[in-house]
Amino acid sequence: MSSFVADGAGRDAATGTGSTPDAGLALTGERTVPGLDVENYWFRRHEVVYQRLTNRCVGRDVLEAGFGEGYGADLLAAVARSVIGVDYDESAVLHVQGRYPRVRAVRGNLAELPLPDASVDVVVNFQVIEHLWDQSQFVDECARVLRPGGLLLMSTPNRITFSPGRDTPLNPFHTRELNAAELTELLVAGGFRMESMLGVFHGPALRELDARHGGSIIDAQIARALADAPWSDELLADVAAVSTAHFDLLDTGACDIDTSLDLVAIAVRP
C-alpha cells in the first residue's frame, strides 16, 4: 500500500492532469502502482521488501493476502510453485486476473480466508495489516491456512516514524499502526514464533536526497500533495530516480528498529 501522497481522485500530482497506468484499475491515493513518476518512491519502498524476501518463497505454495495492484504477487510467482492472491477489492481481482495470469486471484475477506486449513507454505502480507479492523482475527486465519513450519511474511509502516507523537494514524486509510514490539506481540499471541524483525531504512543515496529536500524527501512529497501544489522539476526527477537499491533492509542486530520506516516480520507457524 502507498502513503497518501497521491490524491484520492487519481489526479497526477505533478501535472494536475488525470493519470493512471491502467484504465482498469483506478488510483485510490493509497494503493501504490508501478509506472508513475510521482508514485515511484512509495512503489520502490514497497517493492524492495518483495525483492529481498523472494528467496523465502522459492518452490513453495504462497498466499498473498491483500495484493493491491498485483505486481508483488507476480514477482513471487516467478519463483514459487504456486501463488494465490486474495483481495476484497473486486476491481483489483479483475485487474490481476487480466494482467498477471501467473497469479490465481480470488475475491475474499481477509478475516475469513477462502482457503482450506494447512494449504499453503507461505503467507505474504505487505502493507495491509494496518488497514484491518480485526488484526488478531487475521493473524489467526494466517495460522490456520499455513502448514506446520510455514512462514508469515508481514510488513507494515512503523507507527513511531509514520505517525510520530500520535495515538491515531496520520494516514486516513489506516485503522491501527504498530511499532516493532506491538507487531511482535500480535504475532506471538496468534501462535507464531518470531524468526526475525527487520527494518526498512534509507540508504546513502536517499539520505543525500533527504538533505537536498529540506531534511526529508518524504515530507517534501507530502507537503506538495496536501497543498495540491505542483512539483518542482528537481523533486520530480529525484523521486523518479529512486530504485530499490536505495533502501536498506536491516535486522534488529544491525539497527535501532524503532527508527525504521517500515517493519518487516518473519514468523513461523509451529
Coordinates of N, CA and C in Angstrom, one line a residue, residues 1 22-28 31-33 64-71 73-74 85-101 103-108 128:
M1 N 0.8 -1.2 0.0 CA 0.0 0.0 0.0 C 0.9 1.3 0.0
D22 N -3.2 2.1 -15.8 CA -4.0 1.1 -16.3 C -5.4 1.5 -16.2
A23 N -6.2 1.6 -17.3 CA -7.5 2.1 -17.2 C -8.4 1.2 -16.4
G24 N -8.0 -0.1 -16.2 CA -8.9 -1.0 -15.5 C -8.7 -0.9 -14.0
L25 N -7.8 -0.2 -13.5 CA -7.5 -0.1 -12.0 C -7.3 1.3 -11.6
A26 N -8.3 1.9 -11.0 CA -8.2 3.3 -10.6 C -7.2 3.5 -9.5
L27 N -6.5 4.7 -9.5 CA -5.7 5.1 -8.4 C -6.7 5.5 -7.2
T28 N -6.3 5.1 -6.0 CA -7.1 5.4 -4.9 C -6.5 6.4 -4.0
R31 N -3.3 2.7 -2.7 CA -2.7 1.6 -3.4 C -1.6 2.0 -4.3
T32 N -0.4 1.6 -4.0 CA 0.7 2.0 -4.9 C 0.7 1.2 -6.2
V33 N 1.1 1.8 -7.2 CA 1.1 1.2 -8.5 C 2.4 1.5 -9.3
E64 N -0.8 -14.6 -1.1 CA -0.6 -13.2 -0.8 C -2.0 -12.6 -0.3
A65 N -2.1 -12.2 0.9 CA -3.3 -11.8 1.5 C -3.4 -10.2 1.4
G66 N -4.1 -9.7 0.4 CA -4.2 -8.3 0.1 C -3.1 -7.9 -0.9
F67 N -3.4 -8.1 -2.2 CA -2.3 -8.0 -3.2 C -2.3 -6.6 -3.9
G68 N -3.3 -5.8 -3.6 CA -3.2 -4.4 -4.3 C -3.2 -4.5 -5.8
E69 N -2.2 -3.9 -6.4 CA -2.1 -3.9 -7.9 C -1.7 -5.2 -8.4
G70 N -1.0 -6.0 -7.6 CA -0.6 -7.4 -8.1 C 0.8 -7.6 -8.5
Y71 N 1.6 -6.5 -8.6 CA 2.9 -6.6 -9.1 C 3.8 -7.5 -8.2
A73 N 2.7 -10.0 -6.2 CA 2.3 -11.4 -6.3 C 2.9 -12.0 -7.6
D74 N 3.0 -11.2 -8.6 CA 3.5 -11.7 -9.9 C 5.0 -11.9 -9.7
G85 N -3.8 -15.2 -4.7 CA -3.9 -13.9 -4.1 C -5.4 -13.7 -3.7
V86 N -5.6 -13.2 -2.5 CA -6.9 -12.9 -2.0 C -7.0 -11.4 -1.7
D87 N -8.0 -10.7 -2.3 CA -8.2 -9.3 -2.0 C -9.7 -9.0 -2.0
Y88 N -10.1 -8.1 -1.2 CA -11.6 -7.8 -1.1 C -12.1 -6.9 -2.2
D89 N -11.1 -6.2 -2.9 CA -11.5 -5.2 -3.9 C -11.7 -6.0 -5.2
E90 N -12.9 -6.0 -5.7 CA -13.3 -6.7 -6.9 C -12.5 -6.2 -8.1
S91 N -12.4 -4.9 -8.2 CA -11.7 -4.3 -9.3 C -10.2 -4.7 -9.4
A92 N -9.6 -4.9 -8.2 CA -8.2 -5.3 -8.1 C -8.1 -6.8 -8.5
V93 N -9.1 -7.6 -8.1 CA -9.1 -9.0 -8.5 C -9.2 -9.1 -10.0
L94 N -10.1 -8.4 -10.7 CA -10.3 -8.4 -12.1 C -9.0 -7.9 -12.8
H95 N -8.4 -6.9 -12.3 CA -7.1 -6.4 -12.8 C -6.0 -7.4 -12.8
V96 N -5.9 -8.1 -11.7 CA -4.8 -9.1 -11.6 C -5.1 -10.3 -12.5
Q97 N -6.3 -10.7 -12.5 CA -6.7 -11.8 -13.4 C -6.4 -11.5 -14.9
G98 N -6.5 -10.3 -15.3 CA -6.2 -9.9 -16.6 C -4.8 -9.6 -16.9
R99 N -4.0 -9.1 -15.9 CA -2.7 -8.6 -16.2 C -1.6 -9.6 -15.7
Y100 N -1.9 -10.4 -14.7 CA -0.9 -11.3 -14.1 C -1.4 -12.7 -14.1
P101 N -1.4 -13.4 -15.2 CA -2.0 -14.7 -15.3 C -1.3 -15.8 -14.4
V103 N -0.8 -15.5 -11.4 CA -1.4 -15.4 -10.0 C -2.9 -15.8 -10.1
R104 N -3.3 -16.7 -9.2 CA -4.7 -17.1 -9.1 C -5.3 -16.1 -8.2
A105 N -6.0 -15.1 -8.7 CA -6.6 -14.0 -7.9 C -8.0 -14.4 -7.6
V106 N -8.4 -14.3 -6.3 CA -9.8 -14.5 -5.9 C -10.2 -13.4 -4.9
R107 N -11.5 -13.1 -4.9 CA -12.0 -12.1 -4.0 C -12.4 -12.8 -2.7
G108 N -12.0 -12.2 -1.6 CA -12.3 -12.8 -0.3 C -12.0 -11.8 0.8
V128 N -0.6 -4.1 4.7 CA -2.0 -4.4 4.7 C -2.5 -4.4 6.2

